[in-house]
């Protein structure tokens, strides 16, 4: 975990500690992903710095969250999620190091995992 | 073994059996492209074909267009949704029907998988055009639907060329487009554009299809091609149908630049794009009906 000035935040950073305004209202929960819109909101509300997860830490927590999601799923859901990940691993195997494709991969895995887990797919 | 590109062009020019749209569609395209034509003329022509009318009404009343009140006649459809939307709907049903006719043999591509991808790309391209206010949302839909028809032409009329391409994709793990360019010196987008020119589709649609792979090739008007480029890639990532290869091509940064976005927008985009793809499922019924006829 490290402290970053709001002006230094970049989209994709993961919030490590809840961010509150002066009145104790939580503006951003821990685990939220920083976006351009969120940076503007934080600046407007006078938030000067935010605790951000380190790269490895964020990745590990994300993997742990996926593992937990899988371990709580029924076997059919679990199999669907594994098949989806296998399909995407094959589909994206040429794009190692490509930031844009890494974001599309992560976005798709997260979205489809949630969709399968909720029984929509 | 590489094939001379001139030979491919020549073959495409001389293939007498290149798929043709029903004659009523040719007349409709002429009318819809003519600014002087009137809604009444278009409605009368579509209404003269009962089967086509029924399909158009089913689609315009589906969640794809989200009209609040049921549209009961073709005249109403033209007035309420406009020429551009009606052209898109008529073309969509006709193209799907043309390529799923009984006499079209099934080659490398499974019709249902192919059209699931094409219809998904159409809806996703339209979603990008709408979200980024590119305008021409119906042209984005049509171009998205047609972006892969070059593959069907190759599969149907140049099966030996297609076999060579697929060998490179499957055995040497080459991206489809690279395999096409290695074997025939052009990609399937060029083949599709050749067919769409033959069908006299508006130039804007032909250009979007022709450039949807190498978006950076059309710096003067890259937005529509960019919508199709991203629509194609998002549809593949979401797993709708088959685009002829298991891998997802890399996003061309020129497409993101043309729409003024970067990759941080993806988490916000994916759900509405997926929702629009699901709304287009009404078109899949026609593809499946044609394939099983």
mmCIF file of N, CA, C and O in Angstrom, chain B residues 12 18-19 21 29 33 91 95 99 115 139 142-150 153 188-212:
data_model
loop_
_atom_site.group_PDB
_atom_site.id
_atom_site.type_symbol
_atom_site.label_atom_id
_atom_site.label_comp_id
_atom_site.label_asym_id
_atom_site.label_seq_id
_atom_site.Cartn_x
_atom_site.Cartn_y
_atom_site.Cartn_z
ATOM 1 N N UNK B 12 -12.884 -12.685 -58.773
ATOM 2 C CA UNK B 12 -14.051 -12.046 -58.152
ATOM 3 C C UNK B 12 -14.878 -11.296 -59.194
ATOM 4 O O UNK B 12 -16.093 -11.266 -59.147
ATOM 5 N N UNK B 18 -21.506 -14.819 -58.097
ATOM 6 C CA UNK B 18 -21.377 -14.046 -56.856
ATOM 7 C C UNK B 18 -22.780 -13.829 -56.300
ATOM 8 O O UNK B 18 -23.708 -13.577 -57.061
ATOM 9 N N UNK B 19 -22.946 -13.954 -54.995
ATOM 10 C CA UNK B 19 -24.301 -13.875 -54.460
ATOM 11 C C UNK B 19 -24.996 -12.592 -54.899
ATOM 12 O O UNK B 19 -24.394 -11.523 -54.886
ATOM 13 N N UNK B 21 -28.461 -10.117 -54.483
ATOM 14 C CA UNK B 21 -29.606 -9.848 -53.614
ATOM 15 C C UNK B 21 -30.879 -9.978 -54.453
ATOM 16 O O UNK B 21 -30.847 -9.782 -55.667
ATOM 17 N N UNK B 29 -32.745 -0.403 -52.722
ATOM 18 C CA UNK B 29 -31.497 0.337 -52.441
ATOM 19 C C UNK B 29 -31.460 1.604 -53.297
ATOM 20 O O UNK B 29 -31.121 2.678 -52.827
ATOM 21 N N UNK B 33 -31.438 5.230 -51.661
ATOM 22 C CA UNK B 33 -30.281 6.095 -51.881
ATOM 23 C C UNK B 33 -30.661 7.398 -52.580
ATOM 24 O O UNK B 33 -29.852 8.311 -52.669
ATOM 25 N N UNK B 91 -31.883 -4.627 -45.619
ATOM 26 C CA UNK B 91 -30.618 -5.231 -46.061
ATOM 27 C C UNK B 91 -30.217 -6.395 -45.162
ATOM 28 O O UNK B 91 -29.779 -7.435 -45.641
ATOM 29 N N UNK B 95 -29.627 -9.971 -46.758
ATOM 30 C CA UNK B 95 -28.268 -10.531 -46.845
ATOM 31 C C UNK B 95 -28.212 -11.872 -46.109
ATOM 32 O O UNK B 95 -27.658 -12.857 -46.619
ATOM 33 N N UNK B 99 -27.360 -15.512 -47.964
ATOM 34 C CA UNK B 99 -26.232 -16.385 -47.627
ATOM 35 C C UNK B 99 -26.632 -17.648 -46.865
ATOM 36 O O UNK B 99 -25.786 -18.480 -46.564
ATOM 37 N N UNK B 115 -23.238 -16.198 -38.354
ATOM 38 C CA UNK B 115 -24.203 -15.105 -38.253
ATOM 39 C C UNK B 115 -24.360 -14.617 -36.822
ATOM 40 O O UNK B 115 -24.688 -13.455 -36.589
ATOM 41 N N UNK B 139 -25.892 2.874 -40.417
ATOM 42 C CA UNK B 139 -24.796 2.455 -41.304
ATOM 43 C C UNK B 139 -23.773 1.629 -40.519
ATOM 44 O O UNK B 139 -23.193 0.678 -41.046
ATOM 45 N N UNK B 142 -25.257 -1.859 -40.331
ATOM 46 C CA UNK B 142 -25.154 -2.583 -41.611
ATOM 47 C C UNK B 142 -23.710 -2.988 -41.893
ATOM 48 O O UNK B 142 -23.439 -4.140 -42.272
ATOM 49 N N UNK B 143 -22.776 -2.047 -41.685
ATOM 50 C CA UNK B 143 -21.362 -2.359 -41.945
ATOM 51 C C UNK B 143 -20.887 -3.472 -41.002
ATOM 52 O O UNK B 143 -20.148 -4.371 -41.412
ATOM 53 N N UNK B 144 -21.339 -3.418 -39.754
ATOM 54 C CA UNK B 144 -20.962 -4.472 -38.801
ATOM 55 C C UNK B 144 -21.494 -5.820 -39.233
ATOM 56 O O UNK B 144 -20.793 -6.832 -39.183
ATOM 57 N N UNK B 145 -22.726 -5.829 -39.711
ATOM 58 C CA UNK B 145 -23.326 -7.101 -40.147
ATOM 59 C C UNK B 145 -22.563 -7.692 -41.330
ATOM 60 O O UNK B 145 -22.393 -8.906 -41.435
ATOM 61 N N UNK B 146 -22.092 -6.799 -42.228
ATOM 62 C CA UNK B 146 -21.474 -7.256 -43.479
ATOM 63 C C UNK B 146 -19.952 -7.386 -43.403
ATOM 64 O O UNK B 146 -19.333 -7.794 -44.375
ATOM 65 N N UNK B 147 -19.355 -7.050 -42.254
ATOM 66 C CA UNK B 147 -17.891 -6.954 -42.205
ATOM 67 C C UNK B 147 -17.203 -8.272 -42.569
ATOM 68 O O UNK B 147 -16.090 -8.273 -43.059
ATOM 69 N N UNK B 148 -17.885 -9.385 -42.364
ATOM 70 C CA UNK B 148 -17.217 -10.675 -42.606
ATOM 71 C C UNK B 148 -17.702 -11.431 -43.825
ATOM 72 O O UNK B 148 -17.286 -12.575 -44.038
ATOM 73 N N UNK B 149 -18.577 -10.803 -44.651
ATOM 74 C CA UNK B 149 -19.124 -11.592 -45.762
ATOM 75 C C UNK B 149 -18.052 -12.019 -46.767
ATOM 76 O O UNK B 149 -18.249 -12.975 -47.512
ATOM 77 N N UNK B 150 -16.912 -11.321 -46.754
ATOM 78 C CA UNK B 150 -15.809 -11.733 -47.629
ATOM 79 C C UNK B 150 -15.378 -13.165 -47.328
ATOM 80 O O UNK B 150 -14.991 -13.926 -48.228
ATOM 81 N N UNK B 153 -17.725 -15.458 -49.080
ATOM 82 C CA UNK B 153 -17.461 -15.494 -50.526
ATOM 83 C C UNK B 153 -16.270 -16.414 -50.813
ATOM 84 O O UNK B 153 -16.316 -17.263 -51.704
ATOM 85 N N UNK B 188 -9.968 -10.503 -46.195
ATOM 86 C CA UNK B 188 -11.382 -10.718 -46.531
ATOM 87 C C UNK B 188 -12.192 -9.418 -46.548
ATOM 88 O O UNK B 188 -13.259 -9.370 -47.156
ATOM 89 N N UNK B 189 -11.677 -8.354 -45.907
ATOM 90 C CA UNK B 189 -12.393 -7.075 -45.928
ATOM 91 C C UNK B 189 -12.426 -6.522 -47.358
ATOM 92 O O UNK B 189 -13.425 -5.944 -47.792
ATOM 93 N N UNK B 190 -11.337 -6.705 -48.083
ATOM 94 C CA UNK B 190 -11.275 -6.243 -49.482
ATOM 95 C C UNK B 190 -12.259 -7.053 -50.345
ATOM 96 O O UNK B 190 -12.934 -6.514 -51.219
ATOM 97 N N UNK B 191 -12.319 -8.352 -50.070
ATOM 98 C CA UNK B 191 -13.236 -9.216 -50.827
ATOM 99 C C UNK B 191 -14.684 -8.782 -50.562
ATOM 100 O O UNK B 191 -15.506 -8.682 -51.479
ATOM 101 N N UNK B 192 -14.979 -8.496 -49.288
ATOM 102 C CA UNK B 192 -16.333 -8.057 -48.934
ATOM 103 C C UNK B 192 -16.665 -6.743 -49.638
ATOM 104 O O UNK B 192 -17.764 -6.577 -50.183
ATOM 105 N N UNK B 193 -15.713 -5.807 -49.620
ATOM 106 C CA UNK B 193 -15.953 -4.500 -50.239
ATOM 107 C C UNK B 193 -16.271 -4.665 -51.726
ATOM 108 O O UNK B 193 -17.145 -3.975 -52.267
ATOM 109 N N UNK B 194 -15.583 -5.614 -52.364
ATOM 110 C CA UNK B 194 -15.818 -5.882 -53.794
ATOM 111 C C UNK B 194 -17.281 -6.313 -54.023
ATOM 112 O O UNK B 194 -17.939 -5.852 -54.951
ATOM 113 N N UNK B 195 -17.778 -7.166 -53.143
ATOM 114 C CA UNK B 195 -19.162 -7.640 -53.259
ATOM 115 C C UNK B 195 -20.152 -6.503 -52.990
ATOM 116 O O UNK B 195 -21.141 -6.330 -53.716
ATOM 117 N N UNK B 196 -19.869 -5.692 -51.984
ATOM 118 C CA UNK B 196 -20.789 -4.612 -51.622
ATOM 119 C C UNK B 196 -20.840 -3.526 -52.694
ATOM 120 O O UNK B 196 -21.877 -2.903 -52.911
ATOM 121 N N UNK B 197 -19.698 -3.336 -53.387
ATOM 122 C CA UNK B 197 -19.698 -2.394 -54.521
ATOM 123 C C UNK B 197 -20.624 -2.938 -55.608
ATOM 124 O O UNK B 197 -21.396 -2.204 -56.227
ATOM 125 N N UNK B 198 -20.523 -4.244 -55.806
ATOM 126 C CA UNK B 198 -21.369 -4.914 -56.813
ATOM 127 C C UNK B 198 -22.849 -4.730 -56.477
ATOM 128 O O UNK B 198 -23.685 -4.543 -57.349
ATOM 129 N N UNK B 199 -23.145 -4.766 -55.191
ATOM 130 C CA UNK B 199 -24.535 -4.604 -54.736
ATOM 131 C C UNK B 199 -24.973 -3.133 -54.694
ATOM 132 O O UNK B 199 -26.091 -2.837 -54.310
ATOM 133 N N UNK B 200 -24.031 -2.237 -55.032
ATOM 134 C CA UNK B 200 -24.312 -0.787 -55.063
ATOM 135 C C UNK B 200 -24.705 -0.220 -53.701
ATOM 136 O O UNK B 200 -25.577 0.662 -53.591
ATOM 137 N N UNK B 201 -24.096 -0.734 -52.665
ATOM 138 C CA UNK B 201 -24.340 -0.179 -51.339
ATOM 139 C C UNK B 201 -23.660 1.192 -51.231
ATOM 140 O O UNK B 201 -22.689 1.453 -51.932
ATOM 141 N N UNK B 202 -24.157 2.062 -50.343
ATOM 142 C CA UNK B 202 -23.537 3.388 -50.216
ATOM 143 C C UNK B 202 -22.034 3.279 -49.916
ATOM 144 O O UNK B 202 -21.603 2.377 -49.191
ATOM 145 N N UNK B 203 -21.291 4.223 -50.470
ATOM 146 C CA UNK B 203 -19.832 4.197 -50.357
ATOM 147 C C UNK B 203 -19.375 4.192 -48.895
ATOM 148 O O UNK B 203 -18.377 3.553 -48.540
ATOM 149 N N UNK B 204 -20.111 4.892 -48.056
ATOM 150 C CA UNK B 204 -19.712 5.009 -46.650
ATOM 151 C C UNK B 204 -19.687 3.625 -45.967
ATOM 152 O O UNK B 204 -18.820 3.329 -45.139
ATOM 153 N N UNK B 205 -20.633 2.760 -46.350
ATOM 154 C CA UNK B 205 -20.676 1.405 -45.784
ATOM 155 C C UNK B 205 -19.550 0.564 -46.379
ATOM 156 O O UNK B 205 -18.855 -0.161 -45.660
ATOM 157 N N UNK B 206 -19.355 0.700 -47.692
ATOM 158 C CA UNK B 206 -18.292 -0.066 -48.361
ATOM 159 C C UNK B 206 -16.934 0.281 -47.741
ATOM 160 O O UNK B 206 -16.127 -0.609 -47.429
ATOM 161 N N UNK B 207 -16.701 1.570 -47.494
ATOM 162 C CA UNK B 207 -15.403 2.002 -46.934
ATOM 163 C C UNK B 207 -15.214 1.496 -45.499
ATOM 164 O O UNK B 207 -14.120 1.093 -45.110
ATOM 165 N N UNK B 208 -16.294 1.527 -44.729
ATOM 166 C CA UNK B 208 -16.193 1.055 -43.330
ATOM 167 C C UNK B 208 -15.849 -0.426 -43.298
ATOM 168 O O UNK B 208 -15.019 -0.866 -42.494
ATOM 169 N N UNK B 209 -16.468 -1.206 -44.184
ATOM 170 C CA UNK B 209 -16.178 -2.648 -44.234
ATOM 171 C C UNK B 209 -14.744 -2.868 -44.740
ATOM 172 O O UNK B 209 -13.980 -3.636 -44.159
ATOM 173 N N UNK B 210 -14.386 -2.150 -45.815
ATOM 174 C CA UNK B 210 -13.058 -2.337 -46.420
ATOM 175 C C UNK B 210 -11.933 -2.033 -45.431
ATOM 176 O O UNK B 210 -10.879 -2.673 -45.458
ATOM 177 N N UNK B 211 -12.167 -1.061 -44.517
ATOM 178 C CA UNK B 211 -11.089 -0.606 -43.628
ATOM 179 C C UNK B 211 -11.240 -1.045 -42.179
ATOM 180 O O UNK B 211 -10.513 -0.568 -41.318
ATOM 181 N N UNK B 212 -12.179 -1.937 -41.890
ATOM 182 C CA UNK B 212 -12.417 -2.256 -40.475
ATOM 183 C C UNK B 212 -11.259 -3.030 -39.841
ATOM 184 O O UNK B 212 -11.135 -3.041 -38.626
#
